[in-house]
């Protein structure tokens, strides 16, 4: 199954036609969704039933389910053969929009790194998955490649990112000189004290972010290497099945 071709279709005799088995899954996704099932749960159902997304990446994720639900080609756009009716597609869009309005916006610091997360087992991107537990202080993740799942508390994740960022030294070619300021030292000590008594994780997270900002204000040259949260310096972050966090830096 070549995922360069939209799920549910195939090329036959040079023409784009419906792939019957996949089209049945598309219809199932819309049917389940219209009954009130969330995207992450639909992905769980398909994975439990052994339905592959593709040979290369068999695992379903909420993002793949969502892509199908939002794609107008399934109702015949761009001259694609129709798999779901326009009415069913429209109802699905109304549900999607309604649920968007119900989800509160969040400024969780851990989420700023979501585009940099990689699986520690296979290196594929890690995507957020929804969980029935709905804890707002925990990252629930699933690998797009091997499908492995992991979950890690925001405070644990950020503390490890901060620790490795603090130990990071740019390459000699960048000619960056680091001289810690009194504020950077004060915040580092405050973070260490907080991590010894993690009874107020929100305060620890604030200190971590302040510490990263203060530390990188101390670099004397090529300050554009790093932004306020160290994002430009970080290439990617891997998280393994046992929650081992490894930060890989640029340069």
CSV table of C-alpha atoms in Angstrom, one decimal:
chain,number,residue,atom,x,y,z
A,1,UNK,CA,0.0,0.0,0.0
A,2,UNK,CA,1.6,3.2,-1.2
A,3,UNK,CA,0.6,6.1,1.1
A,4,UNK,CA,1.5,8.6,-1.7
A,5,UNK,CA,-2.0,7.6,-2.8
A,6,UNK,CA,-4.8,8.8,-0.5
A,7,UNK,CA,-6.0,6.1,1.8
A,8,UNK,CA,-9.1,4.5,0.3
A,9,UNK,CA,-7.9,4.7,-3.3
A,10,UNK,CA,-5.6,3.0,-5.7
A,11,UNK,CA,-4.3,3.4,-9.3
A,12,UNK,CA,-5.8,0.8,-11.7
A,13,UNK,CA,-5.1,0.9,-15.4
A,14,UNK,CA,-3.8,4.4,-15.0
A,15,UNK,CA,-7.0,5.7,-13.3
A,16,UNK,CA,-7.7,6.6,-9.7
A,17,UNK,CA,-10.3,4.2,-8.4
A,18,UNK,CA,-11.7,3.1,-5.0
A,19,UNK,CA,-9.7,0.5,-3.0
A,20,UNK,CA,-12.6,-1.6,-1.6
A,21,UNK,CA,-11.1,-2.7,1.7
A,22,UNK,CA,-9.7,0.7,2.6
A,23,UNK,CA,-12.9,2.5,1.5
A,24,UNK,CA,-14.8,0.3,4.0
A,25,UNK,CA,-12.5,1.5,6.7
A,26,UNK,CA,-13.0,5.1,5.7
A,27,UNK,CA,-16.8,4.6,5.9
A,28,UNK,CA,-16.3,2.9,9.3
A,29,UNK,CA,-14.3,5.9,10.6
A,30,UNK,CA,-17.1,8.3,9.6
A,31,UNK,CA,-19.8,6.1,11.0
A,32,UNK,CA,-18.1,5.7,14.4
A,33,UNK,CA,-17.2,9.4,14.6
A,34,UNK,CA,-20.8,10.4,13.9
A,35,UNK,CA,-21.8,8.2,16.9
A,36,UNK,CA,-19.8,10.4,19.2
A,37,UNK,CA,-16.5,8.5,19.3
A,38,UNK,CA,-13.3,10.6,19.6
A,39,UNK,CA,-10.5,10.4,17.0
A,40,UNK,CA,-8.0,8.9,19.5
A,41,UNK,CA,-10.5,6.2,20.4
A,42,UNK,CA,-11.2,5.3,16.7
A,43,UNK,CA,-7.4,4.9,16.2
A,44,UNK,CA,-7.4,2.5,19.2
A,45,UNK,CA,-10.3,0.5,17.7
A,46,UNK,CA,-8.6,0.1,14.3
A,47,UNK,CA,-5.3,-0.9,15.9
A,48,UNK,CA,-7.0,-3.4,18.2
A,49,UNK,CA,-8.8,-4.9,15.2
A,50,UNK,CA,-5.4,-5.3,13.4
A,51,UNK,CA,-6.3,-2.9,10.6
A,52,UNK,CA,-3.1,-1.5,9.1
A,53,UNK,CA,-2.8,2.1,7.9
A,54,UNK,CA,0.0,1.1,5.5
A,55,UNK,CA,2.7,-1.6,5.3
A,56,UNK,CA,5.4,0.9,6.3
A,57,UNK,CA,3.5,2.6,9.1
A,58,UNK,CA,0.7,0.2,10.2
A,59,UNK,CA,-0.3,2.1,13.3
A,60,UNK,CA,-3.3,4.4,13.3
A,61,UNK,CA,-3.1,7.7,15.2
A,62,UNK,CA,-5.7,10.3,16.0
A,63,UNK,CA,-3.9,12.5,13.4
A,64,UNK,CA,-4.4,10.0,10.6
A,65,UNK,CA,-8.0,9.5,11.6
A,66,UNK,CA,-8.5,13.3,11.7
A,67,UNK,CA,-6.9,13.7,8.3
A,68,UNK,CA,-9.5,11.3,6.8
A,69,UNK,CA,-12.4,13.0,8.6
A,70,UNK,CA,-11.4,16.5,7.3
A,71,UNK,CA,-10.4,15.5,3.7
A,72,UNK,CA,-13.1,16.7,1.2
A,73,UNK,CA,-11.8,14.3,-1.4
A,74,UNK,CA,-13.8,11.5,0.2
A,75,UNK,CA,-17.0,13.3,-0.7
A,76,UNK,CA,-15.8,13.7,-4.3
A,77,UNK,CA,-13.7,16.9,-4.3
A,78,UNK,CA,-11.0,17.2,-7.0
A,79,UNK,CA,-12.7,14.5,-9.1
A,80,UNK,CA,-12.0,11.8,-6.6
A,81,UNK,CA,-14.5,8.9,-6.5
A,82,UNK,CA,-17.0,9.4,-3.8
A,83,UNK,CA,-16.6,7.2,-0.7
A,84,UNK,CA,-18.9,9.1,1.8
A,85,UNK,CA,-21.9,11.3,1.0
A,86,UNK,CA,-21.7,15.1,1.2
A,87,UNK,CA,-24.3,15.0,4.1
A,88,UNK,CA,-22.2,12.6,6.2
A,89,UNK,CA,-19.0,14.6,5.5
A,90,UNK,CA,-20.7,17.9,6.5
A,91,UNK,CA,-22.0,16.4,9.8
A,92,UNK,CA,-18.5,15.3,10.6
A,93,UNK,CA,-17.2,18.8,10.0
A,94,UNK,CA,-19.8,20.3,12.3
A,95,UNK,CA,-18.8,17.9,15.0
A,96,UNK,CA,-15.1,18.7,14.5
A,97,UNK,CA,-15.8,22.5,14.8
A,98,UNK,CA,-18.0,22.0,17.9
A,99,UNK,CA,-15.4,20.0,19.7
A,100,UNK,CA,-12.7,22.6,18.8
A,101,UNK,CA,-14.7,25.2,20.6
A,102,UNK,CA,-15.0,22.9,23.7
A,103,UNK,CA,-11.3,22.3,24.0
A,104,UNK,CA,-9.7,25.1,26.2
A,105,UNK,CA,-6.5,26.7,24.9
A,106,UNK,CA,-3.4,25.9,26.9
A,107,UNK,CA,0.0,27.5,27.3
A,108,UNK,CA,1.6,24.3,28.7
A,109,UNK,CA,5.4,24.8,28.4
A,110,UNK,CA,6.0,21.2,27.5
A,111,UNK,CA,3.9,21.5,24.3
A,112,UNK,CA,6.3,24.0,22.8
A,113,UNK,CA,8.6,21.0,22.0
A,114,UNK,CA,5.9,18.8,20.4
A,115,UNK,CA,7.3,19.2,16.8
A,116,UNK,CA,10.8,18.1,18.0
A,117,UNK,CA,9.7,14.8,19.7
A,118,UNK,CA,11.1,11.5,18.3
A,119,UNK,CA,10.7,7.9,19.3
A,120,UNK,CA,13.7,6.6,21.2
A,121,UNK,CA,13.2,3.1,19.7
A,122,UNK,CA,12.9,3.8,16.0
A,123,UNK,CA,13.4,7.6,15.6
A,124,UNK,CA,10.0,8.3,14.0
A,125,UNK,CA,8.0,11.4,15.1
A,126,UNK,CA,6.1,11.1,18.4
A,127,UNK,CA,2.6,12.5,18.3
A,128,UNK,CA,0.2,13.4,21.1
A,129,UNK,CA,-2.6,10.9,21.8
A,130,UNK,CA,-5.6,11.7,23.8
A,131,UNK,CA,-6.3,9.6,26.9
A,132,UNK,CA,-9.4,8.9,28.8
A,133,UNK,CA,-7.5,10.0,31.9
A,134,UNK,CA,-7.3,13.6,30.6
A,135,UNK,CA,-4.5,14.7,32.9
A,136,UNK,CA,-3.4,18.2,31.9
A,137,UNK,CA,0.1,17.7,33.4
A,138,UNK,CA,1.1,14.7,31.4
A,139,UNK,CA,2.3,14.1,27.8
A,140,UNK,CA,0.5,11.1,26.2
A,141,UNK,CA,2.5,10.1,23.2
A,142,UNK,CA,2.5,7.5,20.4
A,143,UNK,CA,5.1,6.8,17.8
A,144,UNK,CA,4.0,7.2,14.1
A,145,UNK,CA,6.4,4.4,13.1
A,146,UNK,CA,6.5,1.5,15.5
A,147,UNK,CA,3.3,2.5,17.4
A,148,UNK,CA,5.0,2.3,20.8
A,149,UNK,CA,3.2,4.4,23.5
A,150,UNK,CA,4.6,6.3,26.4
A,151,UNK,CA,3.5,8.9,28.9
A,152,UNK,CA,5.6,11.3,30.9
A,153,UNK,CA,4.7,14.1,33.3
A,154,UNK,CA,5.4,17.6,32.0
A,155,UNK,CA,7.6,18.4,35.0
A,156,UNK,CA,9.8,15.3,34.6
A,157,UNK,CA,10.1,16.0,30.9
A,158,UNK,CA,11.0,19.7,31.3
A,159,UNK,CA,13.4,19.0,34.1
A,160,UNK,CA,15.4,16.6,32.0
A,161,UNK,CA,15.4,18.9,29.0
A,162,UNK,CA,16.6,21.7,31.3
A,163,UNK,CA,19.3,19.5,32.8
A,164,UNK,CA,20.7,18.5,29.4
A,165,UNK,CA,20.3,22.1,28.0
A,166,UNK,CA,22.3,23.4,31.0
A,167,UNK,CA,25.1,21.0,30.2
A,168,UNK,CA,25.1,21.8,26.5
A,169,UNK,CA,28.2,23.5,25.0
A,170,UNK,CA,28.0,24.8,21.4
A,171,UNK,CA,30.8,23.7,19.0
A,172,UNK,CA,34.0,25.5,18.9
A,173,UNK,CA,33.2,26.8,15.5
A,174,UNK,CA,30.3,28.9,16.9
A,175,UNK,CA,32.8,30.8,19.1
A,176,UNK,CA,30.2,31.2,21.8
A,177,UNK,CA,31.5,32.1,25.3
A,178,UNK,CA,29.4,31.4,28.3
A,179,UNK,CA,29.8,33.3,31.5
A,180,UNK,CA,26.9,32.6,34.0
A,181,UNK,CA,25.4,35.6,35.5
A,182,UNK,CA,24.3,35.9,39.1
A,183,UNK,CA,20.7,35.5,38.0
A,184,UNK,CA,21.5,32.3,36.1
A,185,UNK,CA,23.3,30.9,39.1
A,186,UNK,CA,20.5,31.9,41.4
A,187,UNK,CA,17.9,30.2,39.2
A,188,UNK,CA,19.9,27.1,38.7
A,189,UNK,CA,20.2,26.7,42.5
A,190,UNK,CA,16.5,27.3,42.9
A,191,UNK,CA,15.7,24.7,40.3
A,192,UNK,CA,17.9,22.1,42.0
A,193,UNK,CA,16.2,22.8,45.3
A,194,UNK,CA,12.8,22.6,43.7
A,195,UNK,CA,13.6,19.2,42.0
A,196,UNK,CA,14.5,17.8,45.4
A,197,UNK,CA,11.0,18.7,46.7
A,198,UNK,CA,8.7,18.3,43.7
A,199,UNK,CA,5.5,19.2,45.6
A,200,UNK,CA,4.8,22.2,43.4
A,201,UNK,CA,5.5,21.1,39.8
A,202,UNK,CA,4.0,24.3,38.3
A,203,UNK,CA,6.5,26.5,40.1
A,204,UNK,CA,9.4,24.2,39.1
A,205,UNK,CA,8.4,24.5,35.4
A,206,UNK,CA,8.4,28.3,35.7
A,207,UNK,CA,11.8,28.2,37.2
A,208,UNK,CA,13.1,25.9,34.5
A,209,UNK,CA,11.9,28.2,31.8
A,210,UNK,CA,13.3,31.3,33.5
A,211,UNK,CA,16.6,29.5,34.0
A,212,UNK,CA,17.0,28.5,30.3
A,213,UNK,CA,16.2,32.1,29.3
A,214,UNK,CA,18.7,33.6,31.8
A,215,UNK,CA,21.4,31.1,30.9
A,216,UNK,CA,21.3,31.9,27.2
A,217,UNK,CA,21.3,35.6,27.8
A,218,UNK,CA,24.8,35.0,29.0
A,219,UNK,CA,26.2,33.8,25.7
A,220,UNK,CA,28.5,36.6,24.4
A,221,UNK,CA,28.4,35.8,20.6
A,222,UNK,CA,26.0,34.3,18.1
A,223,UNK,CA,23.0,34.7,20.4
A,224,UNK,CA,20.7,34.0,17.5
A,225,UNK,CA,21.7,30.3,18.0
A,226,UNK,CA,19.1,30.0,20.7
A,227,UNK,CA,15.8,31.6,21.4
A,228,UNK,CA,14.2,32.2,24.8
A,229,UNK,CA,13.4,28.5,25.3
A,230,UNK,CA,16.5,27.1,23.7
A,231,UNK,CA,14.5,25.8,20.7
A,232,UNK,CA,16.9,26.9,18.0
A,233,UNK,CA,19.7,25.0,19.7
A,234,UNK,CA,17.6,21.8,20.0
A,235,UNK,CA,17.4,19.6,16.9
A,236,UNK,CA,15.1,16.9,18.4
A,237,UNK,CA,14.2,15.2,21.6
A,238,UNK,CA,13.8,11.4,21.9
A,239,UNK,CA,11.7,9.7,24.5
A,240,UNK,CA,12.1,5.9,24.9
A,241,UNK,CA,9.6,3.4,26.1
A,242,UNK,CA,11.0,3.6,29.7
A,243,UNK,CA,10.7,7.5,29.5
A,244,UNK,CA,14.4,8.1,29.0
A,245,UNK,CA,14.7,11.6,27.5
A,246,UNK,CA,17.6,12.5,25.2
A,247,UNK,CA,18.2,16.0,23.8
A,248,UNK,CA,20.1,16.3,20.5
A,249,UNK,CA,21.5,19.7,19.8
A,250,UNK,CA,22.5,21.4,16.5
A,251,UNK,CA,26.1,22.1,15.9
